[in-house]
Amino acid sequence: MDQIPTRAVGTVAEASRTALPPPALCAFLLLLVVMFGVAHAVGASVGPVAPGMHATRSPQDGTGGRGAGSDMGDMGGAQMIHGSGG
């Protein structure tokens, strides 16, 4: 009996077609990269939004940057009870 040669199931071409992500996902990722690139370019060309704003540094005395005798302004006698539920 003569054997008829058949194509092998799972050739390299078929495997590479199934291994690729869907085109919509690739397009979305490309759009995401382009948008981040444009946003970075615009931000670099415009410069800082608030040039006078600098990061605050907390002193090492544990006062949280307000100093030992800091005044919270006129709070009108408000009681600051946070997290008490009432």
GROMACS .gro file of C-alpha atoms in nm:
model
   86
    1MET     CA    1   0.000   0.000   0.000
    2ASP     CA    2   0.128   0.341  -0.093
    3GLN     CA    3   0.138   0.601   0.179
    4ILE     CA    4   0.029   0.950   0.091
    5PRO     CA    5   0.254   1.214   0.247
    6THR     CA    6   0.057   1.456   0.463
    7ARG     CA    7   0.144   1.791   0.602
    8ALA     CA    8   0.266   1.786   0.957
    9VAL     CA    9   0.017   1.931   1.198
   10GLY     CA   10   0.164   2.222   1.395
   11THR     CA   11   0.415   2.363   1.151
   12VAL     CA   12   0.628   2.663   1.235
   13ALA     CA   13   0.404   2.901   1.037
   14GLU     CA   14   0.095   2.788   1.226
   15ALA     CA   15   0.272   2.813   1.561
   16SER     CA   16   0.395   3.166   1.492
   17ARG     CA   17   0.045   3.276   1.390
   18THR     CA   18  -0.108   3.153   1.715
   19ALA     CA   19   0.178   3.282   1.934
   20LEU     CA   20   0.126   3.647   1.836
   21PRO     CA   21  -0.104   3.865   2.047
   22PRO     CA   22  -0.421   3.995   1.885
   23PRO     CA   23  -0.374   4.299   1.657
   24ALA     CA   24  -0.608   4.511   1.871
   25LEU     CA   25  -0.383   4.459   2.174
   26CYS     CA   26  -0.075   4.554   1.974
   27ALA     CA   27  -0.249   4.866   1.844
   28PHE     CA   28  -0.358   4.964   2.195
   29LEU     CA   29  -0.007   4.922   2.335
   30LEU     CA   30   0.138   5.123   2.047
   31LEU     CA   31  -0.117   5.400   2.108
   32LEU     CA   32  -0.032   5.396   2.479
   33VAL     CA   33   0.341   5.434   2.408
   34VAL     CA   34   0.277   5.716   2.159
   35MET     CA   35   0.052   5.903   2.406
   36PHE     CA   36   0.311   5.878   2.685
   37GLY     CA   37   0.577   6.000   2.445
   38VAL     CA   38   0.367   6.299   2.338
   39ALA     CA   39   0.280   6.382   2.700
   40HIS     CA   40   0.647   6.367   2.798
   41ALA     CA   41   0.749   6.587   2.505
   42VAL     CA   42   0.483   6.847   2.585
   43GLY     CA   43   0.576   6.845   2.954
   44ALA     CA   44   0.943   6.886   2.874
   45SER     CA   45   0.877   7.175   2.637
   46VAL     CA   46   0.641   7.359   2.872
   47GLY     CA   47   0.856   7.322   3.181
   48PRO     CA   48   0.749   7.306   3.544
   49VAL     CA   49   0.389   7.398   3.618
   50ALA     CA   50   0.468   7.564   3.951
   51PRO     CA   51   0.832   7.679   3.944
   52GLY     CA   52   0.822   7.820   4.297
   53MET     CA   53   0.694   7.499   4.454
   54HIS     CA   54   0.959   7.293   4.628
   55ALA     CA   55   0.938   6.980   4.835
   56THR     CA   56   0.908   7.046   5.206
   57ARG     CA   57   1.155   6.893   5.442
   58SER     CA   58   1.047   6.765   5.777
   59PRO     CA   59   1.274   6.862   6.066
   60GLN     CA   60   1.417   6.589   6.281
   61ASP     CA   61   1.250   6.713   6.603
   62GLY     CA   62   0.929   6.520   6.531
   63THR     CA   63   0.702   6.824   6.496
   64GLY     CA   64   0.609   6.738   6.138
   65GLY     CA   65   0.747   7.062   5.999
   66ARG     CA   66   0.525   7.295   6.204
   67GLY     CA   67   0.772   7.378   6.476
   68ALA     CA   68   0.730   7.335   6.850
   69GLY     CA   69   0.486   7.622   6.906
   70SER     CA   70   0.298   7.621   6.579
   71ASP     CA   71  -0.036   7.792   6.564
   72MET     CA   72  -0.312   7.636   6.356
   73GLY     CA   73  -0.481   7.970   6.306
   74ASP     CA   74  -0.821   8.063   6.440
   75MET     CA   75  -1.006   7.734   6.447
   76GLY     CA   76  -1.294   7.879   6.643
   77GLY     CA   77  -1.260   7.636   6.934
   78ALA     CA   78  -1.318   7.333   6.712
   79GLN     CA   79  -1.238   7.004   6.876
   80MET     CA   80  -1.008   6.791   6.665
   81ILE     CA   81  -1.123   6.439   6.754
   82HIS     CA   82  -1.037   6.225   6.454
   83GLY     CA   83  -1.143   5.866   6.423
   84SER     CA   84  -1.363   5.862   6.731
   85GLY     CA   85  -1.678   5.794   6.530
   86GLY     CA   86  -1.879   6.061   6.703
   0.00000   0.00000   0.00000
